[in-house]
XYZ file of N, CA and C in Angstrom:
795
model
N 9.804 46.661 -31.043
C 9.931 45.234 -31.299
C 8.605 44.713 -31.838
N 8.645 43.931 -32.896
C 7.429 43.382 -33.476
C 6.993 42.150 -32.697
N 5.735 42.116 -32.212
C 5.306 40.958 -31.435
C 5.301 39.702 -32.289
N 5.592 38.558 -31.656
C 5.502 37.282 -32.326
C 4.046 36.865 -32.416
N 3.776 35.828 -33.248
C 2.412 35.327 -33.363
C 1.900 34.857 -32.006
N 2.778 34.187 -31.218
C 2.360 33.714 -29.912
C 1.965 34.859 -29.004
N 2.708 35.978 -29.067
C 2.377 37.119 -28.225
C 1.065 37.755 -28.644
N 0.780 37.768 -29.946
C -0.491 38.310 -30.417
C -1.643 37.458 -29.931
N -1.504 36.106 -30.030
C -2.548 35.210 -29.549
C -2.793 35.427 -28.072
N -1.712 35.551 -27.295
C -1.858 35.752 -25.863
C -2.570 37.060 -25.556
N -2.255 38.109 -26.312
C -2.885 39.400 -26.057
C -4.374 39.345 -26.344
N -4.760 38.694 -27.421
C -6.175 38.569 -27.765
C -6.918 37.802 -26.687
N -6.245 36.788 -26.111
C -6.876 35.963 -25.086
C -6.874 36.623 -23.718
N -6.324 37.805 -23.591
C -6.313 38.507 -22.320
C -5.127 38.175 -21.445
N -4.094 37.566 -22.029
C -2.883 37.263 -21.273
C -1.925 38.443 -21.372
N -1.372 38.925 -20.263
C -0.407 40.024 -20.364
C 0.762 39.638 -21.255
N 1.160 40.543 -22.156
C 2.276 40.285 -23.046
C 3.577 40.255 -22.253
N 4.418 39.310 -22.566
C 5.739 39.238 -21.970
C 6.741 39.301 -23.106
N 7.201 40.519 -23.443
C 8.114 40.677 -24.565
C 9.492 40.151 -24.207
N 9.984 40.521 -23.023
C 11.289 40.056 -22.587
C 11.121 38.828 -21.704
N 12.142 38.001 -21.674
C 12.093 36.824 -20.818
C 12.048 37.263 -19.356
N 11.351 36.468 -18.560
C 11.269 36.786 -17.139
C 12.634 36.620 -16.500
N 12.983 37.473 -15.552
C 14.289 37.360 -14.911
C 14.394 36.100 -14.088
N 15.594 35.644 -13.896
C 15.813 34.474 -13.055
C 15.366 34.776 -11.633
N 14.838 33.736 -10.972
C 14.390 33.920 -9.597
C 15.588 34.268 -8.721
N 15.406 35.188 -7.765
C 16.531 35.621 -6.946
C 16.984 34.545 -5.975
N 18.243 34.637 -5.600
C 18.769 33.746 -4.571
C 18.481 34.350 -3.203
N 18.245 33.476 -2.211
C 18.028 33.926 -0.848
C 19.363 34.141 -0.148
N 19.283 34.721 1.022
C 20.509 34.971 1.787
C 21.228 33.673 2.127
N 20.465 32.559 2.260
C 21.088 31.288 2.594
C 21.575 30.549 1.354
N 21.501 31.200 0.181
C 22.020 30.618 -1.047
C 21.027 29.790 -1.832
N 19.852 29.522 -1.266
C 18.843 28.726 -1.971
C 18.091 29.607 -2.957
N 17.957 29.126 -4.198
C 17.202 29.875 -5.196
C 15.716 29.796 -4.878
N 15.034 30.910 -5.047
C 13.590 30.905 -4.882
C 12.958 30.175 -6.056
N 12.271 29.080 -5.757
C 11.587 28.317 -6.800
C 10.154 28.791 -6.927
N 9.604 28.650 -8.127
C 8.238 29.072 -8.389
C 7.370 27.871 -8.696
N 6.181 27.848 -8.090
C 5.172 26.854 -8.402
C 4.119 27.523 -9.277
N 4.039 27.107 -10.526
C 3.066 27.632 -11.476
C 1.794 26.795 -11.412
N 0.654 27.463 -11.447
C -0.621 26.760 -11.505
C -1.252 27.006 -12.861
N -1.531 25.920 -13.584
C -2.317 25.974 -14.817
C -3.627 25.266 -14.511
N -4.728 26.009 -14.527
C -5.976 25.395 -14.115
C -7.186 26.251 -14.404
N -8.268 25.935 -13.716
C -9.568 26.558 -13.975
C -10.019 27.407 -12.791
N -11.312 27.700 -12.743
C -11.841 28.635 -11.754
C -11.693 28.159 -10.323
N -11.631 26.852 -10.090
C -11.520 26.377 -8.718
C -10.190 26.756 -8.087
N -9.176 27.033 -8.929
C -7.855 27.425 -8.430
C -7.560 28.905 -8.624
N -8.331 29.584 -9.445
C -7.967 30.908 -9.951
C -8.006 32.012 -8.900
N -7.241 33.066 -9.178
C -7.323 34.312 -8.418
C -8.686 34.951 -8.659
N -9.345 35.351 -7.575
C -10.620 36.060 -7.682
C -10.413 37.515 -7.262
N -11.304 38.370 -7.763
C -11.180 39.802 -7.520
C -12.373 40.317 -6.716
N -12.311 41.579 -6.345
C -13.263 42.131 -5.395
C -14.713 41.945 -5.823
N -14.964 41.993 -7.135
C -16.346 41.872 -7.597
C -16.885 40.450 -7.475
N -16.012 39.472 -7.174
C -16.435 38.077 -7.041
C -16.487 37.611 -5.589
N -15.967 38.398 -4.649
C -15.927 37.983 -3.250
C -17.328 37.617 -2.760
N -17.461 36.565 -1.946
C -16.414 35.807 -1.250
C -15.879 34.585 -2.020
N -16.182 34.452 -3.310
C -15.653 33.320 -4.070
C -14.120 33.354 -4.037
N -13.523 32.189 -3.795
C -12.085 32.109 -3.557
C -11.505 30.884 -4.249
N -10.502 31.063 -5.075
C -9.793 29.931 -5.651
C -8.768 29.395 -4.669
N -8.550 28.070 -4.697
C -7.600 27.518 -3.729
C -6.185 28.043 -3.948
N -5.875 28.490 -5.173
C -4.559 29.069 -5.418
C -4.293 30.326 -4.612
N -5.355 31.000 -4.172
C -5.194 32.198 -3.363
C -4.696 31.862 -1.958
N -5.040 30.670 -1.470
C -4.626 30.248 -0.133
C -3.349 29.423 -0.149
N -2.936 28.967 -1.307
C -1.779 28.086 -1.443
C -0.509 28.660 -0.815
N -0.183 29.948 -1.021
C 1.078 30.475 -0.450
C 1.151 30.406 1.068
N 0.014 30.343 1.752
C 0.031 30.299 3.214
C 0.740 29.055 3.738
N 0.809 28.013 2.909
C 1.378 26.737 3.349
C 2.792 26.499 2.821
N 3.350 27.465 2.124
C 4.654 27.288 1.500
C 5.727 28.111 2.207
N 6.931 27.561 2.253
C 8.031 28.261 2.872
C 8.522 29.430 2.038
N 9.451 30.190 2.609
C 9.901 31.423 1.982
C 10.729 31.201 0.724
N 11.211 29.970 0.509
C 11.994 29.690 -0.693
C 11.108 29.357 -1.893
N 9.787 29.406 -1.704
C 8.843 29.089 -2.778
C 7.897 30.258 -3.002
N 7.560 30.485 -4.254
C 6.529 31.466 -4.564
C 5.553 30.858 -5.557
N 4.376 31.463 -5.665
C 3.312 30.940 -6.526
C 3.060 31.915 -7.667
N 2.971 31.383 -8.882
C 2.591 32.162 -10.065
C 1.327 31.501 -10.616
N 0.184 32.062 -10.262
C -1.107 31.428 -10.535
C -1.659 31.882 -11.882
N -1.644 30.983 -12.871
C -2.177 31.270 -14.197
C -3.561 30.679 -14.413
N -4.141 30.066 -13.394
C -5.475 29.485 -13.536
C -6.499 30.577 -13.842
N -7.458 30.257 -14.719
C -8.452 31.233 -15.160
C -9.819 30.557 -15.234
N -10.832 31.296 -14.845
C -12.194 30.769 -14.895
C -12.526 30.188 -16.270
N -13.187 29.049 -16.255
C -13.780 28.499 -17.470
C -12.839 27.808 -18.423
N -11.581 27.655 -18.073
C -10.632 27.076 -19.023
C -10.533 25.557 -18.866
N -10.257 24.928 -19.993
C -9.996 23.489 -20.034
C -8.543 23.276 -20.423
N -8.113 22.023 -20.418
C -6.737 21.737 -20.837
C -6.507 22.185 -22.268
N -7.566 22.188 -23.076
C -7.473 22.594 -24.485
C -7.496 24.104 -24.642
N -8.491 24.774 -24.072
C -8.621 26.217 -24.285
C -7.465 26.979 -23.644
N -6.911 26.462 -22.562
C -5.763 27.098 -21.928
C -4.585 27.152 -22.900
N -4.414 26.084 -23.676
C -3.365 26.047 -24.691
C -3.719 26.940 -25.867
N -4.950 26.806 -26.373
C -5.348 27.517 -27.585
C -5.328 29.028 -27.420
N -5.540 29.507 -26.208
C -5.547 30.946 -25.947
C -4.149 31.515 -25.693
N -3.134 30.674 -25.752
C -1.774 31.148 -25.530
C -1.364 31.216 -24.081
N -2.186 30.700 -23.182
C -1.884 30.800 -21.757
C -0.743 29.870 -21.338
N -0.642 28.723 -21.971
C 0.492 27.857 -21.661
C 1.788 28.484 -22.164
N 1.741 29.178 -23.290
C 2.927 29.884 -23.771
C 3.385 30.930 -22.761
N 2.417 31.579 -22.097
C 2.778 32.568 -21.074
C 3.517 31.907 -19.914
N 3.125 30.672 -19.573
C 3.856 29.924 -18.549
C 5.261 29.592 -19.041
N 5.364 29.121 -20.281
C 6.691 28.762 -20.823
C 7.625 29.969 -20.851
N 7.086 31.173 -21.021
C 7.925 32.379 -21.010
C 8.600 32.601 -19.662
N 7.991 32.098 -18.594
C 8.443 32.445 -17.247
C 9.101 31.289 -16.491
N 8.750 30.069 -16.846
C 9.205 28.933 -16.048
C 10.706 28.724 -16.210
N 11.331 28.242 -15.149
C 12.779 28.055 -15.129
C 13.110 26.654 -14.616
N 14.313 26.149 -14.913
C 14.710 24.844 -14.385
C 14.550 24.783 -12.862
N 13.984 23.693 -12.395
C 13.753 23.513 -10.970
C 12.402 23.988 -10.497
N 11.694 24.794 -11.307
C 10.344 25.214 -10.950
C 9.369 24.045 -11.075
N 8.152 24.245 -10.617
C 7.115 23.211 -10.639
C 5.922 23.725 -11.431
N 5.380 22.890 -12.318
C 4.139 23.205 -13.027
C 3.049 22.282 -12.522
N 2.070 22.855 -11.830
C 0.952 22.118 -11.266
C -0.251 22.270 -12.194
N -0.748 21.158 -12.738
C -1.781 21.166 -13.778
C -3.069 20.561 -13.229
N -4.144 21.352 -13.197
C -5.446 20.858 -12.743
C -6.520 21.269 -13.739
N -6.947 20.332 -14.562
C -8.052 20.558 -15.494
C -8.983 19.353 -15.477
N -10.214 19.583 -15.862
C -11.213 18.517 -15.924
C -12.623 19.039 -15.855
N -12.855 20.055 -15.019
C -14.200 20.613 -14.898
C -14.770 21.018 -16.255
N -13.991 21.750 -17.024
C -14.494 22.309 -18.281
C -14.174 21.449 -19.499
N -13.249 20.517 -19.356
C -12.981 19.570 -20.435
C -14.213 18.728 -20.743
N -15.084 18.556 -19.771
C -16.261 17.701 -19.930
C -17.424 18.388 -20.645
N -17.287 19.663 -20.990
C -18.405 20.406 -21.580
C -18.496 20.113 -23.078
N -19.158 19.001 -23.388
C -19.188 18.490 -24.759
C -19.907 19.409 -25.733
N -20.750 20.300 -25.235
C -21.474 21.220 -26.122
C -20.594 22.376 -26.589
N -19.423 22.507 -26.034
C -18.536 23.621 -26.370
C -17.250 23.088 -27.001
N -17.127 23.126 -28.316
C -15.937 22.567 -28.969
C -14.652 23.312 -28.649
N -14.742 24.542 -28.147
C -13.517 25.267 -27.797
C -12.898 24.741 -26.509
N -13.697 24.014 -25.725
C -13.192 23.513 -24.447
C -13.195 21.993 -24.327
N -14.073 21.334 -25.014
C -14.263 19.900 -24.804
C -13.055 19.080 -25.232
N -12.710 18.118 -24.372
C -11.763 17.071 -24.735
C -12.359 15.740 -24.312
N -12.069 14.699 -25.060
C -12.536 13.355 -24.721
C -11.531 12.755 -23.744
N -11.986 12.185 -22.628
C -11.053 11.835 -21.555
C -9.930 10.886 -21.940
N -10.212 9.908 -22.797
C -9.206 8.897 -23.092
C -8.412 9.181 -24.360
N -8.636 10.340 -24.964
C -7.860 10.678 -26.160
C -7.333 12.103 -26.062
N -8.141 13.086 -26.452
C -7.634 14.455 -26.535
C -7.275 15.047 -25.169
N -8.003 14.671 -24.124
C -7.637 15.143 -22.778
C -6.238 14.646 -22.412
N -6.006 13.366 -22.612
C -4.688 12.822 -22.290
C -3.594 13.412 -23.179
N -3.926 13.662 -24.436
C -2.949 14.286 -25.340
C -2.542 15.661 -24.833
N -3.516 16.437 -24.380
C -3.196 17.761 -23.863
C -2.383 17.674 -22.574
N -2.740 16.764 -21.683
C -1.971 16.627 -20.448
C -0.516 16.283 -20.735
N -0.292 15.421 -21.713
C 1.078 15.072 -22.080
C 1.848 16.300 -22.580
N 1.135 17.203 -23.221
C 1.789 18.419 -23.714
C 2.331 19.252 -22.555
N 1.561 19.348 -21.473
C 2.021 20.078 -20.294
C 3.225 19.369 -19.666
N 3.108 18.054 -19.538
C 4.175 17.272 -18.912
C 5.472 17.382 -19.715
N 5.376 17.144 -21.007
C 6.574 17.154 -21.853
C 7.179 18.548 -21.948
N 6.327 19.577 -22.010
C 6.831 20.939 -22.092
C 7.564 21.362 -20.836
N 7.049 20.973 -19.671
C 7.723 21.306 -18.418
C 9.086 20.622 -18.351
N 9.110 19.353 -18.681
C 10.376 18.613 -18.602
C 11.404 19.146 -19.595
N 10.943 19.561 -20.766
C 11.869 20.102 -21.767
C 12.539 21.374 -21.266
N 11.913 22.050 -20.308
C 12.449 23.289 -19.762
C 13.110 23.085 -18.403
N 13.279 21.837 -18.009
C 13.949 21.536 -16.756
C 13.081 21.717 -15.533
N 11.773 21.865 -15.743
C 10.840 22.037 -14.632
C 10.196 20.704 -14.276
N 9.511 20.672 -13.142
C 8.883 19.450 -12.638
C 7.379 19.519 -12.881
N 6.821 18.635 -13.730
C 5.377 18.632 -13.930
C 4.674 17.849 -12.827
N 3.504 18.322 -12.440
C 2.680 17.647 -11.444
C 1.238 17.686 -11.944
N 0.574 16.548 -11.936
C -0.827 16.475 -12.347
C -1.708 16.375 -11.105
N -2.784 17.158 -11.084
C -3.718 17.156 -9.953
C -5.125 16.887 -10.466
N -5.732 15.802 -10.013
C -7.111 15.533 -10.410
C -8.026 16.628 -9.878
N -9.117 16.852 -10.578
C -10.008 17.975 -10.253
C -10.654 17.808 -8.886
N -10.665 18.896 -8.143
C -11.368 18.904 -6.866
C -12.858 18.672 -7.122
N -13.495 17.909 -6.235
C -14.889 17.548 -6.454
C -15.866 18.686 -6.152
N -16.963 18.645 -6.874
C -18.090 19.527 -6.584
C -18.830 19.033 -5.338
N -19.720 19.863 -4.848
C -20.575 19.467 -3.722
C -21.846 18.836 -4.296
N -21.899 17.518 -4.287
C -23.099 16.816 -4.765
C -23.305 15.567 -3.921
N -24.538 15.378 -3.459
C -24.885 14.246 -2.605
C -26.124 13.558 -3.148
N -26.219 12.238 -2.927
C -27.423 11.515 -3.329
C -28.458 11.576 -2.211
N -29.576 10.917 -2.422
C -30.683 10.987 -1.454
C -30.312 10.385 -0.106
N -29.317 9.523 -0.092
C -28.883 8.908 1.162
C -27.788 9.717 1.859
N -27.407 10.837 1.273
C -26.399 11.692 1.888
C -24.973 11.302 1.582
N -24.774 10.470 0.547
C -23.424 10.078 0.154
C -22.885 11.031 -0.905
N -21.629 11.431 -0.753
C -20.992 12.307 -1.740
C -20.874 11.575 -3.068
N -21.222 12.267 -4.160
C -21.281 11.660 -5.489
C -20.181 12.241 -6.369
N -19.375 11.399 -7.038
C -18.370 11.929 -7.970
C -19.030 12.561 -9.179
N -18.420 13.631 -9.691
C -19.041 14.398 -10.786
C -18.151 14.536 -12.008
N -16.955 13.972 -11.990
C -16.005 14.233 -13.071
C -15.840 13.078 -14.060
N -16.723 12.096 -13.993
C -16.687 11.027 -14.980
C -15.338 10.342 -15.058
N -14.859 10.141 -16.290
C -13.605 9.411 -16.511
C -12.367 10.286 -16.436
N -12.537 11.587 -16.266
C -11.370 12.477 -16.332
C -10.333 12.200 -15.239
N -10.734 11.985 -13.979
C -9.700 11.661 -12.990
C -8.943 10.375 -13.320
N -9.658 9.336 -13.765
C -8.991 8.075 -14.113
C -8.056 8.274 -15.305
N -8.487 9.082 -16.279
C -7.643 9.344 -17.449
C -6.374 10.082 -17.044
N -6.474 11.028 -16.097
C -5.282 11.728 -15.623
C -4.374 10.787 -14.843
N -4.954 9.938 -14.002
C -4.130 8.979 -13.263
C -3.337 8.100 -14.227
N -3.978 7.699 -15.330
C -3.304 6.849 -16.314
C -2.136 7.572 -16.965
N -2.304 8.861 -17.280
C -1.206 9.644 -17.855
C -0.062 9.764 -16.856
N -0.405 10.002 -15.591
C 0.639 10.123 -14.570
C 1.448 8.839 -14.474
N 0.760 7.712 -14.493
C 1.451 6.427 -14.403
C 2.319 6.187 -15.634
N 1.760 6.435 -16.815
C 2.474 6.157 -18.063
C 3.698 7.039 -18.241
N 3.642 8.255 -17.723
C 4.732 9.206 -17.933
C 5.637 9.354 -16.707
N 5.314 8.646 -15.625
C 6.120 8.779 -14.413
C 6.019 10.152 -13.786
N 4.828 10.740 -13.853
C 4.601 12.097 -13.351
C 3.947 12.049 -11.976
N 4.363 12.925 -11.094
C 3.751 13.006 -9.771
C 2.264 13.324 -9.911
N 1.446 12.628 -9.131
C -0.007 12.814 -9.159
C -0.496 13.236 -7.788
N -1.273 14.293 -7.760
C -1.982 14.712 -6.554
C -3.442 14.326 -6.756
N -3.938 13.362 -6.004
C -5.302 12.885 -6.240
C -6.289 13.708 -5.413
N -6.462 14.955 -5.839
C -7.332 15.890 -5.113
C -8.794 15.480 -5.241
N -9.170 14.846 -6.347
C -10.543 14.353 -6.488
C -10.853 13.353 -5.369
N -9.969 12.383 -5.159
C -10.198 11.386 -4.115
C -10.148 12.017 -2.725
N -9.194 12.914 -2.501
C -9.071 13.566 -1.196
C -10.301 14.409 -0.895
N -10.762 15.170 -1.874
C -11.868 16.095 -1.620
C -13.201 15.364 -1.440
N -13.465 14.347 -2.250
C -14.754 13.658 -2.088
C -14.809 12.946 -0.738
N -13.676 12.442 -0.269
C -13.640 11.829 1.055
C -13.926 12.864 2.138
N -13.388 14.068 1.947
C -13.634 15.134 2.924
C -15.086 15.591 2.887
N -15.660 15.707 1.687
C -17.065 16.119 1.602
C -17.968 15.060 2.251
N -17.603 13.782 2.103
C -18.370 12.723 2.743
C -18.336 12.872 4.260
N -17.176 13.202 4.803
C -17.053 13.409 6.252
C -17.921 14.568 6.723
N -17.940 15.648 5.947
C -18.676 16.852 6.345
C -20.174 16.708 6.140
N -20.577 15.949 5.124
C -21.996 15.746 4.842
C -22.636 16.903 4.094
N -23.897 16.735 3.692
C -24.584 17.756 2.889
C -24.637 19.129 3.549
N -24.848 19.174 4.836
C -24.939 20.473 5.511
C -23.561 21.037 5.821
N -22.667 20.199 6.303
C -21.338 20.677 6.677
C -20.557 21.243 5.513
N -20.761 20.696 4.314
C -20.014 21.179 3.160
C -20.432 22.572 2.720
N -21.621 23.009 3.108
C -22.054 24.356 2.734
C -21.094 25.415 3.282
N -20.418 25.103 4.368
C -19.485 26.054 4.976
C -18.206 26.200 4.158
N -17.991 25.336 3.170
C -16.790 25.379 2.345
C -17.038 25.931 0.946
N -18.282 25.927 0.521
C -18.602 26.361 -0.833
C -19.215 27.759 -0.816
N -19.306 28.353 -1.998
C -19.731 29.745 -2.118
C -21.253 29.864 -2.015
N -21.740 29.518 -0.836
C -23.164 29.663 -0.545
C -23.372 30.989 0.170
N -24.171 31.852 -0.426
C -24.482 33.159 0.170
C -25.998 33.326 0.197
N -26.451 34.479 0.623
C -27.891 34.743 0.668
C -28.505 34.805 -0.716
N -27.678 35.009 -1.732
C -28.190 35.149 -3.102
C -27.682 34.062 -4.049
N -26.809 33.188 -3.574
C -26.192 32.220 -4.480
C -25.976 30.893 -3.770
N -26.220 29.806 -4.495
C -25.937 28.468 -3.997
C -25.027 27.786 -5.013
N -23.736 27.958 -4.804
C -22.718 27.518 -5.749
C -22.055 26.261 -5.195
N -22.209 25.150 -5.885
C -21.668 23.876 -5.437
C -20.355 23.505 -6.123
N -19.748 24.464 -6.818
C -18.477 24.223 -7.509
C -17.344 25.046 -6.923
N -17.616 26.316 -6.630
C -16.560 27.241 -6.209
C -16.564 27.414 -4.697
N -15.413 27.838 -4.181
C -15.206 27.860 -2.739
C -15.320 29.253 -2.148
N -15.572 29.289 -0.848
C -15.401 30.494 -0.052
C -14.033 30.377 0.632
N -13.625 31.337 1.477
C -12.292 31.228 2.079
C -12.021 29.926 2.834
N -12.914 29.439 3.714
C -12.592 28.172 4.391
C -12.400 27.010 3.422
N -13.213 26.962 2.373
C -13.068 25.883 1.405
C -11.766 25.967 0.635
N -11.412 27.174 0.207
C -10.158 27.356 -0.529
C -8.960 27.001 0.342
N -9.004 27.384 1.597
C -7.917 27.050 2.522
C -7.824 25.538 2.698
N -8.957 24.874 2.825
C -8.961 23.418 3.006
C -8.379 22.709 1.791
N -8.746 23.147 0.599
C -8.231 22.490 -0.607
C -6.745 22.805 -0.799
N -6.337 24.039 -0.533
C -4.910 24.376 -0.629
C -4.086 23.528 0.331
N -4.645 23.239 1.500
C -3.962 22.371 2.459
C -3.817 20.954 1.874
N -4.895 20.454 1.237
C -4.827 19.137 0.590
C -3.737 19.108 -0.478
N -3.688 20.147 -1.302
C -2.698 20.211 -2.376
C -1.283 20.179 -1.794
N -1.055 20.945 -0.746
C 0.273 20.992 -0.128
C 0.635 19.657 0.494
N -0.320 19.041 1.178
C -0.066 17.725 1.774
C 0.263 16.689 0.698
N -0.436 16.768 -0.435
C -0.175 15.836 -1.527
C 1.192 16.086 -2.168
N 1.586 17.335 -2.292
C 2.921 17.642 -2.819
C 4.005 17.100 -1.895
N 3.754 17.147 -0.599
C 4.700 16.588 0.371
C 4.717 15.068 0.275
N 3.541 14.452 0.187
C 3.457 12.993 0.084
C 4.157 12.489 -1.172
N 3.978 13.222 -2.300
C 4.581 12.824 -3.571
C 6.058 13.171 -3.657
N 6.593 13.813 -2.615
C 8.000 14.208 -2.540
C 8.385 15.225 -3.607
N 7.396 15.955 -4.089
C 7.701 17.107 -4.936
C 8.251 18.222 -4.066
N 7.701 18.353 -2.865
C 8.205 19.290 -1.874
C 8.777 18.506 -0.698
N 9.746 19.106 -0.046
C 10.345 18.523 1.156
C 9.729 19.171 2.389
N 9.850 18.528 3.546
C 9.285 19.120 4.765
C 9.721 20.561 5.004
N 10.958 20.908 4.642
C 11.427 22.279 4.864
C 10.720 23.283 3.951
N 10.030 22.788 2.889
C 9.365 23.669 1.936
C 7.969 24.083 2.374
N 7.423 23.446 3.399
C 6.029 23.705 3.772
C 5.951 24.201 5.208
N 4.822 24.796 5.531
C 4.596 25.315 6.872
C 3.093 25.385 7.138
N 2.746 25.481 8.403
C 1.376 25.724 8.866
C 0.384 24.614 8.514
N 0.857 23.423 8.168
C -0.091 22.383 7.773
C -1.013 21.972 8.910
N -0.573 22.168 10.139
C -1.404 21.816 11.284
C -2.021 23.034 11.954
N -1.866 24.195 11.329
C -2.356 25.434 11.933
C -3.709 25.841 11.368
N -4.449 26.561 12.169
C -5.680 27.189 11.693
C -5.296 28.455 10.927
N -5.771 28.560 9.697
C -5.467 29.740 8.882
C -6.645 30.711 8.965
N -6.439 31.929 9.429
C -7.549 32.889 9.535
C -8.148 33.225 8.168
N -9.456 33.266 8.101
C -10.117 33.662 6.859
C -9.696 35.062 6.427
N -9.347 35.909 7.399
C -8.981 37.294 7.099
C -7.710 37.396 6.268
N -6.952 36.311 6.162
C -5.757 36.339 5.331
C -6.103 36.362 3.843
N -7.293 35.949 3.498
C -7.734 35.977 2.097
C -8.152 37.402 1.743
N -7.610 37.922 0.654
C -8.003 39.253 0.166
C -8.332 39.173 -1.311
N -9.207 40.051 -1.742
C -9.633 40.104 -3.131
C -9.248 41.466 -3.693
N -8.216 41.530 -4.501
C -7.801 42.826 -5.064
C -8.803 43.321 -6.105
N -8.725 44.592 -6.395
C -9.515 45.142 -7.500
C -8.953 44.595 -8.822
N -9.847 44.312 -9.738
C -9.408 43.842 -11.057
C -8.565 44.905 -11.719
N -7.458 44.475 -12.329
C -6.549 45.435 -12.940
C -7.036 45.940 -14.268
């Protein structure tokens, strides 16, 4: 079979080729179809591998809070913006697999702000919003449910110990798209900065990838990833994208040992 142009673009970008359409999700014994939650996002959500441990994307902890009728297909990749994710064919890879009733969870903003890099930069009130609409409209055209999630906050504090927002106008621009398009919004930026304020400059170190050799104020370790995944699940429940029967363990302590880092394939 001769690959299509889209498949060639995806292969160059490092996306596994999907020549045949993905099979329909199986039905459970109780007759409920297994729904898939797709994540389109950046490094804060992405799957990490053994060479990056203990760095952990919140998407790795997300399944711990979901019921058996839901599964996660995490397409988030380090360094991607709403623009580069599309340009590299990664959104096409999602479209190959998504099915009616599935959910597309979109979290971009960290890398959209990198104005020195034209392959990733989007302007918050124009091209960023245009790209977000593309995700929303594409999901709906396929019978799936789009969900927009504002970017989780970095660990940054001022001299008085107050948590400082770092994403400029991007969260507000996403909120505006959600309102204009009637799309469910998970305000993870607001939830996370409030949590970092509660924890303070020292307490937040326990959630971020701080090691003896690295002081990373953007990416998470297992406790941080678990905390953010819990926020995402709670927001999906609040927005009524998920029903109470779809979630579990929201009040439970999740062992760090549940996080594993596979070898890169």
